[in-house]
mmCIF file of C-alpha atoms and ligand atoms in Angstrom:
data_model
loop_
_atom_site.group_PDB
_atom_site.id
_atom_site.type_symbol
_atom_site.label_atom_id
_atom_site.label_comp_id
_atom_site.label_asym_id
_atom_site.label_seq_id
_atom_site.Cartn_x
_atom_site.Cartn_y
_atom_site.Cartn_z
ATOM 1 C CA MET A 1 -23.673 -29.866 4.163
ATOM 2 C CA SER A 2 -20.907 -30.194 6.713
ATOM 3 C CA GLY A 3 -17.524 -28.470 6.947
ATOM 4 C CA VAL A 4 -15.883 -31.134 4.786
ATOM 5 C CA ALA A 5 -15.171 -29.831 1.294
ATOM 6 C CA ALA A 6 -17.545 -31.101 -1.362
ATOM 7 C CA GLU A 7 -17.136 -31.605 -5.093
ATOM 8 C CA ILE A 8 -19.067 -29.180 -7.314
ATOM 9 C CA ALA A 9 -20.316 -30.637 -10.598
ATOM 10 C CA PHE A 10 -21.728 -28.377 -13.309
ATOM 11 C CA ASP A 11 -23.784 -30.589 -15.591
ATOM 12 C CA ARG A 12 -24.863 -28.825 -18.810
ATOM 13 C CA ALA A 13 -25.797 -25.868 -16.602
ATOM 14 C CA THR A 14 -27.452 -23.217 -18.749
ATOM 15 C CA LYS A 15 -28.815 -19.748 -18.018
ATOM 16 C CA ARG A 16 -31.089 -17.833 -20.337
ATOM 17 C CA TYR A 17 -32.075 -14.346 -19.252
ATOM 18 C CA PRO A 18 -35.608 -13.352 -20.251
ATOM 19 C CA GLY A 19 -35.763 -11.395 -23.476
ATOM 20 C CA ARG A 20 -32.293 -12.453 -24.646
ATOM 21 C CA ALA A 21 -31.904 -14.696 -27.654
ATOM 22 C CA GLU A 22 -28.631 -16.298 -26.615
ATOM 23 C CA PRO A 23 -27.930 -17.929 -23.240
ATOM 24 C CA ALA A 24 -25.504 -16.155 -20.888
ATOM 25 C CA VAL A 25 -24.109 -19.561 -19.869
ATOM 26 C CA ARG A 26 -24.460 -22.450 -22.286
ATOM 27 C CA GLU A 27 -24.347 -26.110 -21.255
ATOM 28 C CA LEU A 28 -21.480 -25.611 -18.843
ATOM 29 C CA THR A 29 -20.079 -28.973 -17.802
ATOM 30 C CA LEU A 30 -17.114 -29.197 -15.466
ATOM 31 C CA THR A 31 -16.261 -30.706 -12.089
ATOM 32 C CA VAL A 32 -14.397 -28.911 -9.332
ATOM 33 C CA PRO A 33 -12.831 -31.617 -7.143
ATOM 34 C CA ALA A 34 -13.351 -31.275 -3.384
ATOM 35 C CA GLY A 35 -10.795 -28.997 -1.750
ATOM 36 C CA GLU A 36 -9.592 -27.367 -4.968
ATOM 37 C CA ILE A 37 -9.708 -23.807 -6.258
ATOM 38 C CA CYS A 38 -11.310 -23.430 -9.685
ATOM 39 C CA CYS A 39 -10.834 -20.041 -11.316
ATOM 40 C CA LEU A 40 -13.451 -18.940 -13.840
ATOM 41 C CA VAL A 41 -11.844 -16.508 -16.250
ATOM 42 C CA GLY A 42 -12.865 -14.868 -19.483
ATOM 43 C CA PRO A 43 -13.615 -11.478 -20.963
ATOM 44 C CA SER A 44 -16.271 -9.208 -19.516
ATOM 45 C CA GLY A 45 -19.752 -10.512 -20.285
ATOM 46 C CA ALA A 46 -18.560 -14.102 -20.825
ATOM 47 C CA GLY A 47 -20.902 -15.340 -18.087
ATOM 48 C CA LYS A 48 -18.469 -15.833 -15.185
ATOM 49 C CA THR A 49 -20.629 -14.188 -12.537
ATOM 50 C CA THR A 50 -23.760 -15.866 -13.866
ATOM 51 C CA ALA A 51 -22.078 -19.293 -13.747
ATOM 52 C CA MET A 52 -20.923 -18.688 -10.172
ATOM 53 C CA LYS A 53 -24.254 -17.375 -8.903
ATOM 54 C CA MET A 54 -26.035 -20.451 -10.213
ATOM 55 C CA VAL A 55 -24.164 -22.422 -7.521
ATOM 56 C CA ASN A 56 -25.842 -20.635 -4.598
ATOM 57 C CA ARG A 57 -28.969 -19.923 -6.627
ATOM 58 C CA LEU A 58 -28.671 -16.186 -6.565
ATOM 59 C CA ILE A 59 -29.426 -16.951 -10.201
ATOM 60 C CA ASP A 60 -31.634 -19.897 -11.095
ATOM 61 C CA ILE A 61 -30.479 -22.422 -13.668
ATOM 62 C CA THR A 62 -32.665 -22.582 -16.771
ATOM 63 C CA GLU A 63 -31.565 -26.047 -17.950
ATOM 64 C CA GLY A 64 -29.102 -28.646 -16.709
ATOM 65 C CA ASP A 65 -27.973 -28.931 -13.107
ATOM 66 C CA ILE A 66 -25.280 -28.232 -10.549
ATOM 67 C CA ARG A 67 -24.558 -30.771 -7.815
ATOM 68 C CA ILE A 68 -22.645 -30.128 -4.611
ATOM 69 C CA GLY A 69 -21.370 -33.336 -3.043
ATOM 70 C CA GLY A 70 -23.787 -35.204 -5.301
ATOM 71 C CA GLU A 71 -26.855 -33.177 -4.294
ATOM 72 C CA SER A 72 -28.612 -31.012 -6.842
ATOM 73 C CA VAL A 73 -28.741 -27.353 -5.793
ATOM 74 C CA ARG A 74 -32.305 -27.407 -7.131
ATOM 75 C CA SER A 75 -33.330 -29.966 -4.513
ATOM 76 C CA LEU A 76 -31.937 -28.059 -1.524
ATOM 77 C CA ASP A 77 -33.752 -25.433 0.465
ATOM 78 C CA VAL A 78 -32.268 -22.080 -0.632
ATOM 79 C CA THR A 79 -31.583 -20.833 2.891
ATOM 80 C CA SER A 80 -29.675 -23.907 4.020
ATOM 81 C CA LEU A 81 -27.907 -24.077 0.636
ATOM 82 C CA ARG A 82 -26.607 -20.519 1.104
ATOM 83 C CA ARG A 83 -25.557 -21.099 4.706
ATOM 84 C CA GLY A 84 -23.331 -23.884 3.441
ATOM 85 C CA ILE A 85 -21.639 -21.581 0.938
ATOM 86 C CA GLY A 86 -19.279 -18.742 1.838
ATOM 87 C CA TYR A 87 -19.666 -15.774 -0.490
ATOM 88 C CA VAL A 88 -17.094 -13.030 -1.043
ATOM 89 C CA ILE A 89 -17.527 -10.223 -3.561
ATOM 90 C CA GLN A 90 -15.566 -7.184 -4.661
ATOM 91 C CA GLN A 91 -17.773 -4.684 -2.821
ATOM 92 C CA VAL A 92 -17.446 -6.788 0.368
ATOM 93 C CA GLY A 93 -20.868 -5.748 1.634
ATOM 94 C CA LEU A 94 -19.947 -5.399 5.312
ATOM 95 C CA PHE A 95 -22.695 -3.956 7.512
ATOM 96 C CA PRO A 96 -21.404 -0.416 8.208
ATOM 97 C CA HIS A 97 -23.180 0.019 11.546
ATOM 98 C CA MET A 98 -21.843 -3.245 12.937
ATOM 99 C CA SER A 99 -18.424 -3.898 14.470
ATOM 100 C CA VAL A 100 -15.941 -6.208 12.770
ATOM 101 C CA ALA A 101 -16.766 -8.921 15.330
ATOM 102 C CA ASP A 102 -20.499 -8.629 14.684
ATOM 103 C CA ASN A 103 -19.950 -8.716 10.923
ATOM 104 C CA VAL A 104 -17.897 -11.909 11.166
ATOM 105 C CA ALA A 105 -20.487 -13.415 13.545
ATOM 106 C CA THR A 106 -23.382 -12.918 11.093
ATOM 107 C CA VAL A 107 -23.883 -16.543 10.043
ATOM 108 C CA PRO A 108 -23.068 -18.204 13.409
ATOM 109 C CA ARG A 109 -25.700 -15.917 14.942
ATOM 110 C CA LEU A 110 -28.253 -16.882 12.293
ATOM 111 C CA LEU A 111 -27.439 -20.493 13.076
ATOM 112 C CA GLY A 112 -28.063 -19.853 16.765
ATOM 113 C CA TRP A 113 -24.583 -20.684 18.033
ATOM 114 C CA PRO A 114 -24.026 -20.031 21.772
ATOM 115 C CA LYS A 115 -22.396 -16.636 22.450
ATOM 116 C CA ALA A 116 -19.168 -18.039 23.850
ATOM 117 C CA ARG A 117 -18.616 -20.317 20.860
ATOM 118 C CA THR A 118 -19.354 -17.463 18.448
ATOM 119 C CA ARG A 119 -16.911 -15.158 20.235
ATOM 120 C CA GLU A 120 -14.204 -17.802 20.165
ATOM 121 C CA ARG A 121 -14.793 -18.460 16.461
ATOM 122 C CA VAL A 122 -14.647 -14.741 15.599
ATOM 123 C CA ASP A 123 -11.277 -14.353 17.324
ATOM 124 C CA GLU A 124 -9.934 -17.479 15.662
ATOM 125 C CA LEU A 125 -11.000 -16.210 12.223
ATOM 126 C CA LEU A 126 -9.625 -12.713 12.714
ATOM 127 C CA ASP A 127 -6.290 -14.287 13.610
ATOM 128 C CA LEU A 128 -6.535 -16.526 10.547
ATOM 129 C CA VAL A 129 -6.901 -13.517 8.235
ATOM 130 C CA GLU A 130 -4.142 -11.713 10.150
ATOM 131 C CA LEU A 131 -6.253 -9.038 11.780
ATOM 132 C CA PRO A 132 -5.281 -9.445 15.456
ATOM 133 C CA ALA A 133 -8.562 -9.829 17.312
ATOM 134 C CA GLU A 134 -7.743 -7.497 20.238
ATOM 135 C CA ASP A 135 -7.042 -4.688 17.809
ATOM 136 C CA TYR A 136 -9.763 -5.288 15.219
ATOM 137 C CA ARG A 137 -12.838 -6.870 16.758
ATOM 138 C CA GLY A 138 -14.294 -3.578 18.012
ATOM 139 C CA ARG A 139 -13.612 -1.499 14.907
ATOM 140 C CA TYR A 140 -16.212 -0.460 12.342
ATOM 141 C CA PRO A 141 -15.862 -0.966 8.570
ATOM 142 C CA SER A 142 -15.215 2.773 8.047
ATOM 143 C CA GLN A 143 -12.106 2.397 10.229
ATOM 144 C CA LEU A 144 -10.545 -0.184 7.918
ATOM 145 C CA SER A 145 -8.483 -0.032 4.718
ATOM 146 C CA GLY A 146 -9.802 -1.706 1.565
ATOM 147 C CA GLY A 147 -7.547 -4.712 2.103
ATOM 148 C CA GLU A 148 -8.613 -5.038 5.742
ATOM 149 C CA ARG A 149 -12.260 -4.928 4.690
ATOM 150 C CA GLN A 150 -11.655 -7.777 2.252
ATOM 151 C CA ARG A 151 -10.020 -9.771 5.051
ATOM 152 C CA VAL A 152 -13.085 -9.235 7.222
ATOM 153 C CA GLY A 153 -15.275 -10.291 4.285
ATOM 154 C CA LEU A 154 -13.232 -13.470 3.953
ATOM 155 C CA ALA A 155 -13.432 -14.180 7.699
ATOM 156 C CA ARG A 156 -17.186 -13.662 7.585
ATOM 157 C CA ALA A 157 -17.562 -16.047 4.647
ATOM 158 C CA LEU A 158 -15.540 -18.707 6.503
ATOM 159 C CA ALA A 159 -17.332 -18.242 9.834
ATOM 160 C CA ALA A 160 -19.614 -21.266 9.811
ATOM 161 C CA ASP A 161 -16.961 -23.432 8.120
ATOM 162 C CA PRO A 162 -18.871 -23.880 4.840
ATOM 163 C CA PRO A 163 -17.605 -26.634 2.513
ATOM 164 C CA VAL A 164 -17.882 -24.343 -0.518
ATOM 165 C CA MET A 165 -16.708 -20.778 -1.136
ATOM 166 C CA LEU A 166 -17.737 -18.537 -4.016
ATOM 167 C CA MET A 167 -15.543 -15.522 -4.684
ATOM 168 C CA ASP A 168 -16.359 -12.935 -7.360
ATOM 169 C CA GLU A 169 -13.359 -10.734 -8.190
ATOM 170 C CA PRO A 170 -12.746 -10.283 -4.442
ATOM 171 C CA PHE A 171 -9.438 -8.462 -4.906
ATOM 172 C CA GLY A 172 -10.428 -6.532 -8.032
ATOM 173 C CA ALA A 173 -10.644 -3.119 -6.363
ATOM 174 C CA LEU A 174 -7.365 -3.333 -4.414
ATOM 175 C CA ASP A 175 -4.018 -1.755 -5.269
ATOM 176 C CA PRO A 176 -1.473 -4.183 -6.766
ATOM 177 C CA ILE A 177 0.577 -4.625 -3.574
ATOM 178 C CA THR A 178 -2.412 -5.267 -1.310
ATOM 179 C CA ARG A 179 -3.856 -7.494 -3.962
ATOM 180 C CA ALA A 180 -0.713 -9.642 -4.205
ATOM 181 C CA ARG A 181 -0.584 -9.905 -0.421
ATOM 182 C CA LEU A 182 -4.191 -11.066 -0.203
ATOM 183 C CA GLN A 183 -3.706 -13.569 -3.005
ATOM 184 C CA HIS A 184 -0.896 -15.213 -1.054
ATOM 185 C CA GLU A 185 -2.929 -15.017 2.154
ATOM 186 C CA LEU A 186 -5.771 -16.821 0.431
ATOM 187 C CA LEU A 187 -3.399 -19.597 -0.650
ATOM 188 C CA ARG A 188 -2.061 -19.924 2.888
ATOM 189 C CA ILE A 189 -5.578 -20.032 4.332
ATOM 190 C CA GLN A 190 -6.741 -22.527 1.724
ATOM 191 C CA HIS A 191 -3.831 -24.721 2.778
ATOM 192 C CA GLU A 192 -5.396 -24.841 6.245
ATOM 193 C CA VAL A 193 -9.117 -24.973 5.429
ATOM 194 C CA HIS A 194 -9.276 -26.949 2.136
ATOM 195 C CA LYS A 195 -12.520 -25.477 0.815
ATOM 196 C CA THR A 196 -13.894 -26.114 -2.636
ATOM 197 C CA VAL A 197 -13.604 -22.652 -4.152
ATOM 198 C CA VAL A 198 -15.065 -21.129 -7.300
ATOM 199 C CA PHE A 199 -13.099 -17.937 -7.870
ATOM 200 C CA VAL A 200 -14.159 -15.521 -10.612
ATOM 201 C CA THR A 201 -11.576 -13.180 -12.084
ATOM 202 C CA HIS A 202 -10.833 -11.531 -15.423
ATOM 203 C CA ASP A 203 -7.139 -11.499 -14.530
ATOM 204 C CA ILE A 204 -5.365 -14.502 -16.037
ATOM 205 C CA ASP A 205 -2.288 -13.986 -13.837
ATOM 206 C CA GLU A 206 -4.452 -14.160 -10.725
ATOM 207 C CA ALA A 207 -6.053 -17.342 -12.066
ATOM 208 C CA ILE A 208 -2.665 -18.934 -12.783
ATOM 209 C CA LEU A 209 -1.457 -18.096 -9.284
ATOM 210 C CA LEU A 210 -4.556 -19.231 -7.391
ATOM 211 C CA GLY A 211 -6.229 -21.896 -9.499
ATOM 212 C CA ASP A 212 -5.647 -25.619 -9.174
ATOM 213 C CA ARG A 213 -7.705 -25.586 -12.356
ATOM 214 C CA ILE A 214 -8.824 -22.808 -14.656
ATOM 215 C CA ALA A 215 -12.005 -22.664 -16.733
ATOM 216 C CA ILE A 216 -11.764 -20.191 -19.607
ATOM 217 C CA LEU A 217 -15.151 -18.974 -20.788
ATOM 218 C CA ARG A 218 -15.847 -17.158 -24.001
ATOM 219 C CA GLU A 219 -18.797 -14.985 -25.032
ATOM 220 C CA GLY A 220 -22.113 -16.733 -24.458
ATOM 221 C CA GLY A 221 -20.768 -18.670 -21.465
ATOM 222 C CA VAL A 222 -19.215 -21.334 -23.645
ATOM 223 C CA LEU A 223 -16.379 -23.247 -22.020
ATOM 224 C CA ALA A 224 -13.259 -22.818 -24.134
ATOM 225 C CA GLN A 225 -10.943 -24.962 -21.993
ATOM 226 C CA TYR A 226 -10.783 -26.424 -18.488
ATOM 227 C CA ASP A 227 -7.361 -27.501 -17.317
ATOM 228 C CA THR A 228 -4.547 -27.003 -14.852
ATOM 229 C CA PRO A 229 -2.580 -23.756 -15.331
ATOM 230 C CA GLU A 230 0.398 -25.689 -16.616
ATOM 231 C CA ALA A 231 -1.628 -27.679 -19.158
ATOM 232 C CA LEU A 232 -3.384 -24.518 -20.386
ATOM 233 C CA LEU A 233 -0.101 -22.711 -20.908
ATOM 234 C CA GLU A 234 1.524 -25.694 -22.572
ATOM 235 C CA ARG A 235 -1.411 -26.685 -24.768
ATOM 236 C CA PRO A 236 -4.024 -23.956 -25.333
ATOM 237 C CA ALA A 237 -6.980 -25.580 -27.104
ATOM 238 C CA ASP A 238 -7.400 -22.852 -29.709
ATOM 239 C CA GLU A 239 -6.574 -19.328 -30.838
ATOM 240 C CA PHE A 240 -9.014 -17.729 -28.385
ATOM 241 C CA VAL A 241 -7.412 -19.433 -25.394
ATOM 242 C CA ALA A 242 -3.892 -18.692 -26.651
ATOM 243 C CA ARG A 243 -4.792 -15.031 -27.083
ATOM 244 C CA PHE A 244 -6.391 -14.909 -23.654
ATOM 245 C CA LEU A 245 -3.252 -16.382 -22.085
ATOM 246 C CA GLY A 246 -1.199 -13.668 -23.774
ATOM 247 C CA THR A 247 1.905 -13.506 -25.928
ATOM 248 C CA ASP A 248 3.990 -13.965 -22.766
ATOM 249 C CA ARG A 249 2.527 -17.439 -22.310
ATOM 250 C CA GLY A 250 6.021 -18.973 -22.408
ATOM 251 C CA LEU A 251 7.196 -16.662 -19.618
ATOM 252 C CA LYS A 252 4.099 -17.474 -17.567
ATOM 253 C CA LEU A 253 4.992 -21.123 -17.894
ATOM 254 C CA LEU A 254 8.532 -20.376 -16.683
ATOM 255 C CA ALA A 255 6.996 -18.587 -13.682
ATOM 256 C CA LEU A 256 5.358 -21.842 -12.590
ATOM 257 C CA ARG A 257 8.694 -23.630 -12.201
ATOM 258 C CA ARG A 258 11.547 -23.103 -9.785
ATOM 259 C CA LEU A 259 15.316 -23.568 -10.019
ATOM 260 C CA ASP A 260 15.066 -26.316 -7.361
ATOM 261 C CA GLU A 261 13.266 -28.521 -9.890
ATOM 262 C CA LEU A 262 16.118 -28.443 -12.424
ATOM 263 C CA GLU A 263 19.113 -30.667 -12.809
ATOM 264 C CA LEU A 264 22.096 -28.389 -12.417
ATOM 265 C CA GLU A 265 25.479 -28.402 -14.067
ATOM 266 C CA PRO A 266 28.692 -28.608 -12.010
ATOM 267 C CA LEU A 267 30.008 -25.379 -10.471
ATOM 268 C CA ASP A 268 33.398 -25.558 -12.176
ATOM 269 C CA GLY A 269 34.630 -22.559 -10.207
ATOM 270 C CA ALA A 270 31.670 -20.304 -11.058
ATOM 271 C CA VAL A 271 30.722 -17.858 -8.250
ATOM 272 C CA ALA A 272 28.323 -15.245 -9.660
ATOM 273 C CA PRO A 273 25.658 -14.125 -10.335
ATOM 274 C CA THR A 274 23.653 -16.174 -7.834
ATOM 275 C CA ALA A 275 20.011 -17.055 -7.228
ATOM 276 C CA ALA A 276 18.180 -18.947 -4.497
ATOM 277 C CA GLY A 277 16.757 -22.351 -5.429
ATOM 278 C CA SER A 278 13.247 -21.051 -4.786
ATOM 279 C CA THR A 279 13.612 -18.496 -7.628
ATOM 280 C CA THR A 280 11.156 -19.020 -10.499
ATOM 281 C CA LEU A 281 12.642 -19.794 -13.884
ATOM 282 C CA ARG A 282 11.115 -16.548 -15.137
ATOM 283 C CA ASP A 283 12.933 -14.496 -12.494
ATOM 284 C CA ALA A 284 16.132 -16.468 -13.108
ATOM 285 C CA LEU A 285 15.951 -15.591 -16.799
ATOM 286 C CA SER A 286 15.337 -11.961 -15.919
ATOM 287 C CA THR A 287 18.338 -11.960 -13.575
ATOM 288 C CA MET A 288 20.535 -13.373 -16.339
ATOM 289 C CA ILE A 289 19.354 -10.654 -18.724
ATOM 290 C CA THR A 290 19.949 -7.803 -16.287
ATOM 291 C CA ALA A 291 23.303 -9.258 -15.169
ATOM 292 C CA GLY A 292 24.387 -9.823 -18.787
ATOM 293 C CA SER A 293 25.191 -13.447 -17.974
ATOM 294 C CA ARG A 294 24.162 -16.691 -19.679
ATOM 295 C CA SER A 295 24.302 -18.650 -16.421
ATOM 296 C CA LEU A 296 23.532 -18.421 -12.696
ATOM 297 C CA VAL A 297 24.957 -20.104 -9.620
ATOM 298 C CA VAL A 298 22.087 -21.698 -7.712
ATOM 299 C CA LEU A 299 22.317 -21.540 -3.914
ATOM 300 C CA ASP A 300 20.895 -24.078 -1.474
ATOM 301 C CA SER A 301 18.796 -23.071 1.543
ATOM 302 C CA ALA A 302 21.966 -22.469 3.592
ATOM 303 C CA GLY A 303 23.212 -20.046 0.921
ATOM 304 C CA GLU A 304 25.912 -22.454 -0.328
ATOM 305 C CA PRO A 305 26.516 -22.827 -4.101
ATOM 306 C CA ARG A 306 24.846 -25.987 -5.361
ATOM 307 C CA GLY A 307 25.377 -25.911 -9.118
ATOM 308 C CA VAL A 308 24.935 -23.871 -12.265
ATOM 309 C CA VAL A 309 21.906 -23.231 -14.460
ATOM 310 C CA THR A 310 22.358 -21.960 -18.010
ATOM 311 C CA MET A 311 20.074 -19.848 -20.170
ATOM 312 C CA ASP A 312 19.910 -22.646 -22.728
ATOM 313 C CA SER A 313 18.512 -25.060 -20.144
ATOM 314 C CA LEU A 314 15.739 -22.591 -19.306
ATOM 315 C CA THR A 315 14.702 -21.845 -22.837
ATOM 316 C CA GLY A 316 13.975 -25.310 -24.170
ATOM 317 C CA PRO A 317 10.828 -25.646 -26.262
ATOM 318 C CA VAL A 318 7.561 -25.163 -24.402
ATOM 319 C CA ALA A 319 5.509 -27.462 -26.719
HETATM 320 P P1 ADP B 401 -19.141 -11.678 -16.516
HETATM 321 O O1 ADP B 401 -19.234 -11.897 -15.047
HETATM 322 O O2 ADP B 401 -18.290 -12.703 -17.216
HETATM 323 O O3 ADP B 401 -18.700 -10.302 -16.883
HETATM 324 P P2 ADP B 401 -22.042 -11.917 -16.492
HETATM 325 O O4 ADP B 401 -22.316 -13.278 -15.993
HETATM 326 O O5 ADP B 401 -22.220 -10.788 -15.541
HETATM 327 O O6 ADP B 401 -20.593 -11.878 -17.169
HETATM 328 O O7 ADP B 401 -22.976 -11.630 -17.752
HETATM 329 C C1 ADP B 401 -23.077 -12.541 -18.850
HETATM 330 C C2 ADP B 401 -24.059 -11.992 -19.870
HETATM 331 O O8 ADP B 401 -25.372 -12.007 -19.317
HETATM 332 C C3 ADP B 401 -23.785 -10.561 -20.309
HETATM 333 O O9 ADP B 401 -24.097 -10.456 -21.666
HETATM 334 C C4 ADP B 401 -24.744 -9.750 -19.466
HETATM 335 O O10 ADP B 401 -25.117 -8.582 -20.135
HETATM 336 C C5 ADP B 401 -25.917 -10.699 -19.328
HETATM 337 N N1 ADP B 401 -26.678 -10.491 -18.076
HETATM 338 C C6 ADP B 401 -26.164 -10.539 -16.826
HETATM 339 N N2 ADP B 401 -27.126 -10.328 -15.903
HETATM 340 C C7 ADP B 401 -28.289 -10.150 -16.604
HETATM 341 C C8 ADP B 401 -29.665 -9.893 -16.242
HETATM 342 N N3 ADP B 401 -30.022 -9.804 -14.957
HETATM 343 N N4 ADP B 401 -30.557 -9.771 -17.247
HETATM 344 C C9 ADP B 401 -30.199 -9.893 -18.540
HETATM 345 N N5 ADP B 401 -28.957 -10.117 -18.947
HETATM 346 C C10 ADP B 401 -27.999 -10.246 -18.006
HETATM 347 MG MG1 MG B 402 -18.725 -10.621 -13.419
#
């Protein structure tokens, strides 16, 4: 497998644990297109981690198959399979006695890269995850915050430029502010590296933010729905999915759209309250509520009034 992102195809992938009557993942069929982020969500025990670990064979498939770029994971040598897959987990798993640079260099060293190339790659990756190399390369994991450790974990997973990344609740243990920052960092990085990512989370908001597509699993590893965030929010397949999306599903849908996308009404002398065009419809609605106004003046990127948006135009039916 090269650095080019590869499609991941689950084909009736099933996992039965010994001594358990029901499978943990049952005939999971879905395709993650190359270069996209697929979020696996669902309640605890739904089989998210099991489904993800079948990709790098930390867990072996009982029936069915998973193909990466058309090649069955069963047919690949486990060591080379895993070297082609970046893996990031909640507990990070940095080596405590090794410097940040040595942690990030783990896979390049296993692959026998020349020292100079490895050093260059480590610095490049530390810059990518916004840990300036001069400051961070010599530190040890105990000298890092939780968020910084996750950044190092991400840099390490990206080191050998694997086409596929598996991430299991990587931001689950972080405080909300650090977590939000890392989520946006991941999106920025993904914009540069275009990996095919399977991202496990139980947090539907995280999935809506990060996922190009979202797979909702229910108990027994049964796929309830696989769709884009927008399609899920607009058309949940059943009661379970609707409940999982939450009663604020309509507001979540508004959060996916921005004022810039709307046709505005003429200014007609209106001056306040105002909102930037990049404001989400959800935040615009909130601003109207707190300002006690049924409309907002939308500003262009130069801060000039561009038109008016009304509450009625935001609250059309959601389907
Ligand atoms: P999730 O990540 O969605 O919380 P998991 O994939 O960890 O779910 O677990 C799915 C189901 O499989 C659960 O019922 C769990 O108890 C069971 N399970 C997970 N690992 C094992 C194991 N090694 N042996 C037996 N059962 C397991
Ligand atoms: Mg899990």
